[in-house]
Amino acid sequence: MDSAIQIIGKPIDNLIRPGDELYIRITSADDENTSLTAQTQPGGIWDPTLLSYTVSDDGFIKLPYIGRIFLSDLNLEQASDSIESALSQYLFYPSVFMRFMNTKVTVLGEVNRPGVYMFNYKNINILQALAYAGDISDYGNRRKVLLIREDGVVKSKFYLDVTSDRLFESENYLIKSNDVIYVEPLKRKKWDMRTVPYNLILSVISTAILIITFVNTR
């Protein structure tokens, strides 16, 4: 009989918090472009990062016409309703679409595709981030993955074992924007048929033959 293990970890946070980056698209029933509803920048270029707003430390964003509006501790649906209500005196049946844009993680070390990765949603766990980087390579230490996190002026380091069930209970299972993940190499890398340095071996053998031949001909 199949068995399942249920692990209760840290709940996913879907609420808007200070520092979050929000993409906001505003439309209205009259379909007349304004500085609020235009989705292209000069030159016809559309870039969602240019239409994003950062939630301030006190929980506000600033929009044209309506000014500062408090969004902290709201989910996206509640925040959309709040903005639509504030815009109703300026636009005819405004409609607001929102999404998170603020998750950026750097993955380095023994992974198959190291680099900086951007995500258009708020919650992503460390296993998903490693998967985007092509997973840990054959020579990466899965039991010692370093997570570097900056929270203001405070910098913290955590070592995680991604093979352990305790990972799901860890406060660091869900990563935060600007986290850096570094996969340490194993202390001893095993050679296989793909990694044996044949050129080096042949060079050493050839040099040895030349030396032996030189000595024997003297």
N, CA and C of each residue as an Amber inpcrd file, in Angstrom:
protein
   654
   0.8520000  -1.1940000   0.0000000   0.0000000   0.0000000   0.0000000
   0.8890000   1.2460000   0.0000000   0.5030000   2.2100000  -0.8430000
   1.2600000   3.4580000  -0.8880000   1.0380000   4.2400000   0.3980000
   2.0800000   4.9110000   0.8350000   1.9790000   5.7350000   2.0340000
   2.4260000   7.1430000   1.6980000   1.9150000   8.1000000   2.4280000
   2.2620000   9.5020000   2.2020000   2.7140000  10.1120000   3.5120000
   3.6590000  11.0180000   3.3990000   4.1460000  11.7490000   4.5590000
   3.6670000  13.1800000   4.4480000   2.9590000  13.6350000   5.4520000
   2.4600000  15.0090000   5.4560000   3.3300000  15.8480000   6.3680000
   3.8470000  16.9260000   5.8130000   4.7290000  17.8040000   6.5630000
   4.1040000  19.1870000   6.6080000   3.9420000  19.7080000   7.7820000
   3.3750000  21.0370000   7.9510000   4.5180000  22.0380000   8.0570000
   4.6550000  22.8770000   7.0440000   5.7420000  23.8480000   7.0200000
   5.2250000  25.2540000   7.2250000   6.0260000  26.2080000   6.8460000
   5.6690000  27.6140000   6.9880000   4.5890000  27.9790000   5.9730000
   3.4960000  28.6440000   6.4070000   2.4370000  28.9970000   5.4560000
   2.9230000  29.9800000   4.4100000   2.3620000  29.8520000   3.2060000
   2.7340000  30.7490000   2.1120000   2.1250000  32.1270000   2.3550000
   2.9360000  33.1390000   2.1590000   2.5130000  34.5140000   2.3720000
   2.1090000  35.1250000   1.0370000   0.7960000  35.3390000   0.8420000
   0.2960000  35.9360000  -0.3900000  -0.1320000  37.3820000  -0.1920000
   0.2300000  37.9650000   0.9270000  -0.1660000  39.3400000   1.2100000
   0.9070000  40.3170000   0.7590000   0.4740000  41.5130000   0.4310000
   1.3980000  42.5690000   0.0180000   2.1390000  43.0870000   1.2440000
   3.4620000  43.1760000   1.1000000   4.2950000  43.6260000   2.2050000
   5.1750000  44.7970000   1.7420000   5.6670000  45.6260000   2.6630000
   6.6160000  46.6770000   2.2790000   7.8140000  46.0970000   1.5430000
   8.2090000  46.7610000   0.4570000   9.3170000  46.2780000  -0.3590000
   8.8830000  45.4440000  -1.5470000   7.6220000  44.9790000  -1.5560000
   7.1330000  44.2040000  -2.6970000   7.0640000  45.0800000  -3.9440000
   7.3280000  44.4410000  -5.0890000   7.2240000  45.1210000  -6.3870000
   5.9570000  44.6250000  -7.0610000   5.0700000  45.5490000  -7.4230000
   3.7690000  45.1940000  -7.9870000   3.6440000  45.7070000  -9.4170000
   3.2590000  44.8090000 -10.3270000   2.8710000  45.2290000 -11.6740000
   1.3850000  45.5470000 -11.6360000   1.0090000  46.7180000 -12.1250000
  -0.3890000  47.1520000 -12.0980000  -0.8070000  47.5860000 -13.4990000
  -1.8540000  46.9490000 -14.0310000  -2.4160000  47.3310000 -15.3300000
  -3.8270000  47.8370000 -15.1080000  -4.0840000  49.0410000 -15.6020000
  -5.3780000  49.6910000 -15.3800000  -6.0750000  49.8980000 -16.7160000
  -7.3210000  49.4850000 -16.8040000  -8.1490000  49.7120000 -17.9910000
  -9.4870000  50.2980000 -17.5390000 -10.2190000  50.8440000 -18.5110000
 -11.5340000  51.3870000 -18.1850000 -12.5080000  51.0660000 -19.3050000
 -13.7920000  51.1660000 -18.9980000 -14.8340000  50.7960000 -19.9610000
 -14.8810000  51.7400000 -21.1530000 -14.4500000  53.0070000 -20.9760000
 -14.5020000  53.9350000 -22.1020000 -13.3320000  53.7440000 -23.0650000
 -12.3580000  52.9000000 -22.6600000 -11.2480000  52.5210000 -23.5390000
 -10.4680000  53.7260000 -24.0540000 -10.4220000  54.7900000 -23.2730000
  -9.6710000  55.9760000 -23.6690000  -8.3470000  55.9950000 -22.9090000
  -7.2400000  55.9880000 -23.6610000  -5.9400000  55.9360000 -23.0090000
  -5.6630000  57.2140000 -22.2230000  -5.2090000  57.0300000 -21.0060000
  -4.7410000  58.1330000 -20.1750000  -3.3780000  57.7270000 -19.6360000
  -2.8130000  58.5940000 -18.8090000  -1.5230000  58.2350000 -18.2100000
  -1.6470000  57.0300000 -17.2940000  -2.8880000  56.6980000 -16.9190000
  -3.0970000  55.5270000 -16.0760000  -3.2910000  54.2490000 -16.8790000
  -3.9320000  54.3670000 -18.0530000  -4.2990000  53.1670000 -18.7990000
  -3.3640000  52.8540000 -19.9530000  -2.5210000  53.7940000 -20.3740000
  -1.5960000  53.5220000 -21.4770000  -0.5960000  52.4610000 -21.0530000
  -0.4190000  51.4340000 -21.8950000   0.4570000  50.3120000 -21.5600000
   1.7640000  50.3180000 -22.3270000   1.9940000  51.3370000 -23.1490000
   3.2440000  51.4020000 -23.8980000   4.0120000  52.6450000 -23.4960000
   5.3050000  52.5440000 -23.6040000   6.1760000  53.6780000 -23.3370000
   6.4550000  54.4130000 -24.6590000   7.0430000  55.6000000 -24.6170000
   7.3620000  56.3070000 -25.8610000   8.1650000  55.4380000 -26.8200000
   7.7610000  55.4430000 -28.0940000   8.4230000  54.5920000 -29.0730000
   7.6980000  53.2710000 -29.2690000   6.5790000  53.0750000 -28.5640000
   5.8000000  51.8550000 -28.7320000   6.3630000  50.6590000 -27.9980000
   7.2690000  50.8840000 -27.0450000   7.8800000  49.7770000 -26.3070000
   7.0430000  49.4860000 -25.0730000   6.7030000  48.1920000 -24.8870000
   5.9570000  47.7810000 -23.7030000   6.8860000  47.0330000 -22.7800000
   7.0370000  47.5170000 -21.5770000   7.9280000  46.8960000 -20.5960000
   7.2180000  46.8890000 -19.2540000   6.8020000  45.7040000 -18.7490000
   6.0530000  45.6670000 -17.4950000   6.8420000  46.2040000 -16.3120000
   8.1790000  46.1520000 -16.3650000   8.9700000  46.6690000 -15.2500000
   8.8400000  48.1790000 -15.1240000   8.4850000  48.8590000 -16.2390000
   8.2890000  50.3000000 -16.1960000   6.9110000  50.6690000 -15.6730000
   6.0460000  49.6550000 -15.4890000   4.7020000  49.8790000 -14.9800000
   4.5560000  49.2650000 -13.5900000   5.6560000  49.0750000 -12.9040000
   5.6300000  48.4730000 -11.5830000   5.7890000  49.5330000 -10.5030000
   5.3220000  49.2010000  -9.3290000   5.3360000  50.1250000  -8.2000000
   5.8750000  49.3930000  -6.9830000   6.7450000  50.0530000  -6.2410000
   7.3260000  49.4610000  -5.0460000   6.5520000  49.9160000  -3.8130000
   6.1660000  48.9670000  -2.9960000   5.4470000  49.2930000  -1.7650000
   6.4330000  49.9080000  -0.7730000   6.1000000  51.0830000  -0.2790000
   6.9940000  51.7990000   0.6260000   7.0700000  51.1180000   1.9860000
   7.9930000  51.5870000   2.8060000   8.1760000  50.9940000   4.1330000
   6.9360000  51.1250000   4.9990000   6.1160000  52.1480000   4.7340000
   4.8880000  52.3110000   5.5190000   3.6640000  51.7280000   4.8120000
   3.8870000  50.9460000   3.7120000   2.8000000  50.1750000   3.1100000
   2.0260000  50.8480000   2.0070000   2.5290000  51.9610000   1.4510000
   1.8130000  52.7050000   0.4180000   2.4800000  52.5420000  -0.9500000
   1.6970000  52.7220000  -2.0130000   2.2330000  52.9940000  -3.3410000
   1.6440000  54.3260000  -3.7920000   2.2570000  54.9220000  -4.8120000
   1.7930000  56.2170000  -5.2990000   1.3980000  56.0900000  -6.7590000
   0.1350000  56.4030000  -7.0670000  -0.4010000  56.3340000  -8.4220000
  -0.7850000  57.7280000  -8.9060000  -0.7730000  57.9450000 -10.2390000
  -1.2410000  59.2330000 -10.7650000  -2.6890000  59.4960000 -10.3570000
  -3.0420000  60.7200000 -10.1740000  -4.3850000  61.1870000  -9.8180000
  -4.7460000  60.8820000  -8.3670000  -4.6900000  59.6170000  -7.9960000
  -5.1840000  59.2570000  -6.6620000  -4.1060000  59.3930000  -5.5890000
  -2.8410000  59.5100000  -5.9930000  -1.7700000  59.6920000  -5.0240000
  -1.4590000  58.4240000  -4.2480000  -1.1280000  58.5930000  -2.9600000
  -0.7330000  57.4620000  -2.1260000  -1.9470000  56.6440000  -1.7160000
  -1.7930000  55.3210000  -1.8140000  -2.8680000  54.4180000  -1.4110000
  -2.2560000  53.2610000  -0.6290000  -2.8660000  52.9240000   0.4870000
  -2.3260000  51.9180000   1.4040000  -2.7230000  50.5110000   0.9330000
  -1.7220000  49.6350000   0.7480000  -1.9790000  48.2800000   0.2560000
  -1.3910000  47.1890000   1.1540000  -0.6000000  47.5570000   2.1230000
   0.0730000  46.5560000   2.9540000  -0.9340000  45.6440000   3.6540000
  -0.6120000  44.3530000   3.7070000  -1.4130000  43.3060000   4.3640000
  -2.6950000  42.9640000   3.6020000  -2.8300000  43.4590000   2.3730000
  -3.9420000  43.0560000   1.5110000  -3.4570000  41.9990000   0.5360000
  -4.3680000  41.1070000   0.1020000  -4.0110000  40.2300000  -1.0080000
  -4.2540000  40.9790000  -2.3140000  -3.8930000  40.3730000  -3.4390000
  -3.9810000  41.0910000  -4.7160000  -5.4120000  41.4720000  -5.0750000
  -6.3640000  40.5980000  -4.7640000  -7.7550000  40.8960000  -5.0900000
  -8.2720000  42.0740000  -4.2680000  -7.9370000  42.0780000  -2.9900000
  -8.3660000  43.1900000  -2.1410000  -7.7110000  44.5000000  -2.5700000
  -6.4350000  44.4340000  -2.9400000  -5.7250000  45.6340000  -3.3820000
  -6.3140000  46.1560000  -4.6890000  -6.6580000  45.2480000  -5.6160000
  -7.2770000  45.6650000  -6.8770000  -8.6010000  46.3770000  -6.6310000
  -9.4110000  45.8170000  -5.7190000 -10.7000000  46.4400000  -5.3920000
 -10.4980000  47.8290000  -4.7990000  -9.4860000  47.9670000  -3.9530000
  -9.2250000  49.2520000  -3.3140000  -8.8190000  50.3040000  -4.3360000
  -7.9710000  49.9240000  -5.2950000  -7.5290000  50.8720000  -6.3250000
  -8.6870000  51.2170000  -7.2630000  -9.4840000  50.2080000  -7.6340000
 -10.6420000  50.4660000  -8.5010000 -11.6090000  51.4510000  -7.8530000
 -11.8120000  51.3030000  -6.5560000 -12.7120000  52.2110000  -5.8410000
 -12.1760000  53.6430000  -5.8560000 -10.8630000  53.7750000  -5.6670000
 -10.2560000  55.1090000  -5.6680000 -10.2630000  55.7320000  -7.0560000
 -10.1940000  54.9040000  -8.1030000 -10.1530000  55.4120000  -9.4770000
 -11.5290000  55.7130000 -10.0560000 -12.5730000  55.2510000  -9.3920000
 -13.9200000  55.3630000  -9.9670000 -14.3510000  56.8030000 -10.2080000
 -13.7560000  57.7570000  -9.4810000 -14.1190000  59.1560000  -9.7070000
 -13.3520000  59.7680000 -10.8790000 -12.3870000  59.0420000 -11.4230000
 -11.5940000  59.5480000 -12.5500000 -11.8250000  58.7510000 -13.8380000
 -12.1760000  57.4750000 -13.7200000 -12.3570000  56.6070000 -14.8850000
 -13.7280000  55.9590000 -14.8450000 -14.2190000  55.6030000 -16.0310000
 -15.5280000  54.9670000 -16.1530000 -15.3600000  53.4580000 -16.0090000
 -15.8610000  52.8890000 -14.9110000 -15.7250000  51.4630000 -14.5920000
 -14.2710000  50.9900000 -14.7360000 -13.4000000  51.4770000 -13.9060000
 -11.9940000  51.0450000 -14.0020000 -11.8350000  49.5740000 -13.6240000
 -10.8570000  48.9510000 -14.2480000 -10.5180000  47.5540000 -13.9490000
  -9.0110000  47.4870000 -13.6990000  -8.6210000  46.8270000 -12.6240000
  -7.2140000  46.7760000 -12.2160000  -6.7460000  45.3310000 -12.1630000
  -5.6520000  45.0520000 -12.8660000  -5.0010000  43.7440000 -12.8040000
  -3.6500000  43.9270000 -12.1160000  -3.3370000  43.0520000 -11.1610000
  -2.0940000  43.1710000 -10.4120000  -1.4030000  41.8150000 -10.3200000
  -0.0840000  41.8680000 -10.2020000   0.6800000  40.6610000  -9.9150000
   2.0010000  41.0730000  -9.2500000   2.5890000  40.1330000  -8.5460000
   3.8940000  40.3750000  -7.9380000   4.9820000  40.2810000  -8.9970000
   6.0160000  41.1010000  -8.8370000   7.1360000  41.0720000  -9.7750000
   8.4840000  41.0620000  -9.0680000   8.4700000  40.8080000  -7.7820000
   9.6520000  41.1580000  -7.0200000  10.5800000  40.0090000  -6.6470000
  10.3960000  38.8190000  -7.1410000  11.2420000  37.7170000  -6.7200000
  12.4170000  37.5500000  -7.6780000  13.5900000  37.8570000  -7.1940000
  14.8230000  37.6880000  -7.9660000  15.7960000  36.8880000  -7.1170000
  16.3610000  35.8480000  -7.6960000  17.2910000  35.0110000  -6.9400000
  18.5140000  34.7190000  -7.7930000  19.6790000  34.7040000  -7.1630000
  20.9340000  34.3770000  -7.8260000  21.3550000  32.9790000  -7.3850000
  21.5960000  32.1030000  -8.3560000  21.9980000  30.7210000  -8.0540000
  23.3930000  30.4940000  -8.6170000  24.3250000  30.1290000  -7.7590000
  25.7270000  29.9730000  -8.1350000  26.2680000  28.6290000  -7.6580000
  27.4870000  28.3320000  -8.0880000  28.1520000  27.1210000  -7.6290000
  27.8850000  25.9320000  -8.5240000  27.7790000  24.7570000  -7.9120000
  27.6530000  23.5000000  -8.6550000  26.2170000  23.2410000  -9.0890000
  25.7260000  24.0990000  -9.9960000  24.4490000  23.8870000 -10.6620000
  24.7010000  23.8960000 -12.1640000  23.7690000  23.3880000 -12.9250000
  23.9860000  23.2470000 -14.3590000  23.8330000  24.5600000 -15.1330000
  23.0350000  25.4920000 -14.6050000  22.8560000  26.7790000 -15.2880000
  22.8760000  27.9020000 -14.2610000  24.0510000  28.2520000 -13.7450000
  24.1120000  29.3480000 -12.7650000  23.6800000  30.6660000 -13.3980000
  23.1260000  31.5300000 -12.5990000  22.7090000  32.8320000 -13.1160000
  21.7160000  33.5070000 -12.1960000  21.1660000  34.6320000 -12.6820000
  20.1590000  35.3970000 -11.9480000  18.8060000  35.0990000 -12.5730000
  17.8260000  34.7540000 -11.7490000  16.5100000  34.3650000 -12.2410000
  15.4370000  35.2690000 -11.6430000  14.4960000  35.6870000 -12.5140000
  13.3900000  36.5500000 -12.1080000  12.0900000  35.7510000 -12.1650000
  11.2020000  36.0210000 -11.1980000   9.9280000  35.3200000 -11.1350000
   8.8030000  36.3260000 -10.9760000   7.6780000  36.0620000 -11.6650000
   6.5470000  36.9760000 -11.6390000   5.5100000  36.5850000 -10.5980000
   5.9590000  35.9240000  -9.5520000   5.0710000  35.6040000  -8.4510000
   5.8710000  35.6810000  -7.1640000   5.1710000  35.7790000  -6.0610000
   5.8420000  36.1280000  -4.8170000   6.5400000  34.9440000  -4.1660000
   5.8730000  33.8110000  -4.1180000   6.3890000  32.6910000  -3.3530000
   7.0490000  31.6480000  -4.2460000   8.3040000  31.3740000  -3.9700000
   9.0180000  30.3010000  -4.6500000   9.9380000  29.6610000  -3.6160000
  10.0220000  28.3430000  -3.6520000  10.8610000  27.6840000  -2.6580000
  12.2390000  27.3810000  -3.2360000  13.1340000  26.9670000  -2.3770000
  14.5260000  26.7870000  -2.7830000  14.6710000  25.6640000  -3.8030000
  13.8190000  24.6350000  -3.7270000  13.8990000  23.5440000  -4.7000000
  13.4870000  24.0180000  -6.0930000  12.4770000  24.8800000  -6.1550000
  12.0600000  25.4260000  -7.4460000  13.1570000  26.3070000  -8.0320000
  13.8050000  27.1020000  -7.1880000  14.8890000  27.9660000  -7.6650000
  16.0330000  27.1320000  -8.2260000  16.3780000  26.0490000  -7.5490000
  17.4410000  25.1600000  -8.0430000  17.0270000  24.4940000  -9.3520000
  15.7450000  24.1790000  -9.4840000  15.2590000  23.5560000 -10.7210000
  15.3960000  24.5160000 -11.8990000  15.1120000  25.8070000 -11.6820000
  15.2870000  26.7860000 -12.7460000  16.7440000  26.8790000 -13.1770000
  17.6510000  26.6170000 -12.2500000  19.0830000  26.6550000 -12.5610000
  19.5870000  25.3140000 -13.0760000  18.6780000  24.4410000 -13.4870000
  19.0710000  23.1670000 -14.0830000  19.4230000  22.0900000 -13.0800000
  19.0670000  22.2940000 -11.8200000  19.3140000  21.3450000 -10.7340000
  20.7950000  21.3370000 -10.3370000  21.0590000  20.7320000  -9.2080000
  22.4300000  20.6080000  -8.7140000  23.1820000  19.6140000  -9.5860000
  24.4110000  19.9440000  -9.9350000  25.2030000  19.0640000 -10.7960000
  25.6280000  17.8130000 -10.0370000  26.2500000  16.8900000 -10.7640000
  26.7010000  15.6370000 -10.1450000  27.7140000  15.8830000  -9.0380000
  28.3790000  17.0410000  -9.0770000  29.4420000  17.3080000  -8.1220000
  29.0290000  18.3200000  -7.0600000  27.7400000  18.6300000  -6.9720000
  27.2600000  19.5540000  -5.9590000  26.8930000  18.8360000  -4.6730000
  27.1180000  19.5050000  -3.5790000  26.8210000  18.9380000  -2.2730000
  25.3850000  19.2850000  -1.8800000  24.4780000  18.3370000  -2.0270000
  23.0720000  18.5720000  -1.7310000  22.8090000  18.7180000  -0.2320000
  23.7500000  18.3130000   0.5530000  23.5780000  18.3820000   2.0090000
  24.1230000  19.6890000   2.5870000  24.7320000  20.5070000   1.7430000
  25.3100000  21.7580000   2.2330000  25.1370000  22.8480000   1.1770000
  23.9210000  23.3730000   1.1030000  23.5870000  24.4520000   0.1750000
  23.5310000  25.7450000   0.9840000  24.3070000  26.7130000   0.5610000
  24.4100000  27.9760000   1.2940000  23.3710000  28.9680000   0.7850000
  22.6030000  29.5320000   1.7060000  21.6430000  30.5920000   1.3940000
  22.1300000  31.8750000   2.0510000  22.3290000  32.9070000   1.2290000
  22.7720000  34.2090000   1.7290000  21.6090000  35.1860000   1.5930000
  21.2710000  35.8400000   2.6740000  20.1030000  36.7320000   2.6740000
  20.4700000  38.0800000   3.2790000  20.0230000  39.1460000   2.6240000
  20.2220000  40.4970000   3.1350000  18.8770000  41.0740000   3.5360000
  18.8030000  41.5390000   4.7600000  17.5930000  42.1820000   5.2670000
  17.9990000  43.5500000   5.8080000  17.9540000  44.5480000   4.9280000
  18.4590000  45.8600000   5.2920000  19.9770000  45.8090000   5.4010000
  20.4860000  46.1730000   6.5540000  21.9400000  46.1380000   6.7530000
  22.3960000  44.7990000   7.3260000  21.4450000  43.9290000   7.6350000
  21.7750000  42.6320000   8.2310000  21.9580000  41.5910000   7.1310000
  23.1000000  40.9150000   7.1530000  23.3850000  39.8420000   6.2040000
  23.4660000  38.5360000   6.9760000  22.7370000  37.5190000   6.4880000
  22.6860000  36.2330000   7.1870000  23.0620000  35.1060000   6.2440000
  23.6610000  34.0520000   6.8170000  24.0220000  32.8590000   6.0540000
  23.3700000  31.6440000   6.7080000  22.8010000  30.7800000   5.8510000
  22.1620000  29.5580000   6.3250000  22.6380000  28.3920000   5.4600000
  22.9360000  27.2620000   6.1040000  23.2720000  26.0450000   5.3670000
  22.0780000  25.1070000   5.4070000  21.6620000  24.6560000   4.2360000
  20.4710000  23.8290000   4.1090000  20.8110000  22.4730000   3.5080000
  20.1480000  21.4480000   4.0050000  20.2550000  20.1070000   3.4490000
  18.9890000  19.8560000   2.6360000  19.1080000  19.9000000   1.3100000
  17.9080000  19.7900000   0.4640000  17.4470000  18.3470000   0.3060000
  18.1490000  17.4100000   0.9220000  17.7240000  16.0080000   0.8990000
  16.9110000  15.6510000   2.1340000  16.8350000  16.5610000   3.0930000
  16.1840000  16.2700000   4.3670000  14.7270000  16.7200000   4.3670000
  13.8580000  15.9210000   4.9900000  12.4600000  16.3010000   5.1390000
  12.2980000  17.5320000   6.0280000  13.2840000  17.7910000   6.8600000
  13.2080000  18.9580000   7.7470000  13.2860000  20.2670000   6.9620000
  13.7270000  20.1870000   5.7030000  13.7960000  21.3880000   4.8660000
  12.4300000  22.0530000   4.7530000  11.3560000  21.2280000   4.6550000
  10.0150000  21.7720000   4.4480000   9.5060000  22.5330000   5.6720000
  10.1000000  22.2660000   6.8200000   9.7030000  22.9480000   8.0400000
  10.5640000  24.1840000   8.2980000  11.6060000  24.3610000   7.5050000
  12.5480000  25.4510000   7.7270000  11.9350000  26.7970000   7.3500000
  12.3070000  27.8370000   8.0840000  11.8700000  29.1880000   7.7340000
  12.4870000  29.6550000   6.4250000  13.5290000  28.9670000   5.9740000
  14.2250000  29.3540000   4.7440000  13.8210000  28.4990000   3.5460000
  12.7780000  27.6820000   3.7050000  12.2950000  26.8860000   2.5740000
  11.7730000  27.7990000   1.4640000  11.0100000  28.8300000   1.8600000
  10.5650000  29.8420000   0.8980000  11.6350000  30.9210000   0.8210000
  12.1210000  31.1750000  -0.3840000  13.1760000  32.1560000  -0.5290000
  12.5830000  33.5480000  -0.6830000  13.4200000  34.5540000  -0.4600000
  13.0090000  35.9420000  -0.5840000  13.7480000  36.5960000  -1.7380000
  13.1970000  37.7030000  -2.2010000  13.8330000  38.4060000  -3.3090000
  15.2470000  38.8230000  -2.9300000  16.1470000  38.6900000  -3.8930000
  17.5630000  39.0310000  -3.7550000  18.3580000  38.0150000  -2.9450000
  17.7590000  36.8880000  -2.6130000  18.5240000  35.8090000  -1.9790000
  19.5850000  35.2970000  -2.9460000  20.6830000  34.8270000  -2.3900000
  21.7460000  34.1930000  -3.1750000  21.8800000  32.7550000  -2.6990000
  21.8310000  31.8210000  -3.6350000  21.9820000  30.3940000  -3.3230000
  23.2980000  29.9220000  -3.9160000  24.1360000  29.3420000  -3.0780000
  25.4240000  28.8210000  -3.5410000  25.5250000  27.3510000  -3.1820000
  25.6930000  26.5180000  -4.1990000  25.8230000  25.0700000  -3.9990000
  27.3070000  24.7290000  -3.9300000  27.7470000  24.2790000  -2.7770000
  29.1550000  23.9570000  -2.5960000  29.5110000  22.6670000  -3.3360000
  30.7540000  22.5670000  -3.8370000  31.1800000  21.3220000  -4.4900000
  31.4650000  20.2470000  -3.4570000  31.3430000  19.0040000  -3.8730000
  31.7360000  17.8920000  -3.0140000  33.2420000  17.9460000  -2.7800000
  33.6850000  17.4820000  -1.6360000  35.1130000  17.5190000  -1.3280000
  35.9160000  16.6580000  -2.2910000  35.3310000  15.5760000  -2.7170000
  36.0310000  14.6720000  -3.6180000  35.1680000  14.4030000  -4.8350000
  35.5920000  14.8910000  -5.9780000  34.8450000  14.6730000  -7.2140000
  35.2600000  13.3470000  -7.8420000  34.2830000  12.5310000  -8.1550000
  34.5730000  11.2510000  -8.7900000  34.6810000  11.4250000 -10.3000000
  35.7070000  10.8410000 -10.8740000  35.8590000  10.8870000 -12.3210000
  35.0380000   9.7870000 -12.9570000  34.4560000  10.1120000 -14.0910000
  33.8160000   9.0800000 -14.9040000  34.3740000   9.1920000 -16.3050000
  33.8180000   8.4550000 -17.2630000  34.3550000   8.4150000 -18.6280000
  34.2950000   9.7840000 -19.3010000  33.4060000  10.6580000 -18.8210000
  33.2780000  11.9640000 -19.4610000  34.2900000  12.9590000 -18.9150000
  34.7950000  12.7040000 -17.7130000  35.6370000  13.7090000 -17.0740000
  37.1010000  13.3080000 -16.9450000  37.4640000  12.0990000 -17.3420000
  38.8650000  11.6950000 -17.2830000  39.6810000  12.5740000 -18.2220000
  40.7400000  13.2160000 -17.7600000  41.5330000  14.1230000 -18.6120000
  42.4750000  13.3460000 -19.5300000  41.9270000  12.7940000 -20.6080000
  42.7240000  11.9490000 -21.4950000  43.8920000  12.7260000 -22.1060000
  43.6780000  13.9830000 -22.4510000  44.7570000  14.7590000 -23.0710000
  45.9490000  14.8930000 -22.1290000  45.6530000  15.1320000 -20.8580000
  46.7270000  15.2520000 -19.8770000  47.4630000  13.9300000 -19.7130000
  46.7100000  12.8280000 -19.6510000  47.3280000  11.5130000 -19.4920000
  48.2190000  11.1790000 -20.6900000  47.7160000  11.4400000 -21.8980000
  48.5050000  11.1640000 -23.0990000  49.7550000  12.0260000 -23.1470000
  49.6220000  13.2850000 -22.7010000  50.7820000  14.1720000 -22.6990000
  51.8540000  13.6630000 -21.7360000  51.4330000  13.2050000 -20.5460000
  52.3850000  12.6770000 -19.5720000  53.0690000  11.4280000 -20.1090000
  52.2900000  10.5320000 -20.7420000  52.8630000   9.3000000 -21.3050000
  53.8630000   9.6290000 -22.4050000  53.5020000  10.5630000 -23.2780000
  54.3950000  10.9350000 -24.3810000  55.6970000  11.5250000 -23.8460000
  55.5870000  12.3740000 -22.8210000  56.7910000  12.9760000 -22.2250000
  57.6720000  11.9140000 -21.5960000  57.0450000  10.9610000 -20.9160000
  57.8120000   9.8840000 -20.2880000  58.5350000   9.0510000 -21.3270000
  57.8810000   8.7460000 -22.4600000  58.5140000   7.9540000 -23.5300000
  59.7030000   8.6950000 -24.1090000  59.5390000  10.0100000 -24.3060000
  60.6430000  10.8000000 -24.8470000  61.8420000  10.8020000 -23.9030000
  61.5770000  10.9160000 -22.6140000  62.6700000  10.9200000 -21.6340000
  63.3840000   9.5740000 -21.6160000  62.6020000   8.4750000 -21.6170000
  63.1940000   7.1370000 -21.6060000  64.0220000   6.9000000 -22.8630000
  63.4900000   7.3360000 -24.0120000  64.2140000   7.1630000 -25.2860000
  65.5090000   7.9520000 -25.2810000  65.4540000   9.1850000 -24.7500000
  66.6370000  10.0330000 -24.6910000  67.7120000   9.4110000 -23.8030000
  67.2990000   8.8880000 -22.6400000  68.2630000   8.2800000 -21.7140000
  68.8930000   7.0340000 -22.3090000  68.0940000   6.2220000 -22.9910000
  68.6170000   4.9500000 -23.5500000  69.5240000   5.1660000 -24.7530000
  69.4200000   6.2960000 -25.4210000  70.2600000   6.5200000 -26.6120000
  71.5890000   7.1650000 -26.2740000  71.7830000   7.5310000 -25.0120000
  73.0550000   8.1720000 -24.6400000  74.1110000   7.1380000 -24.3850000
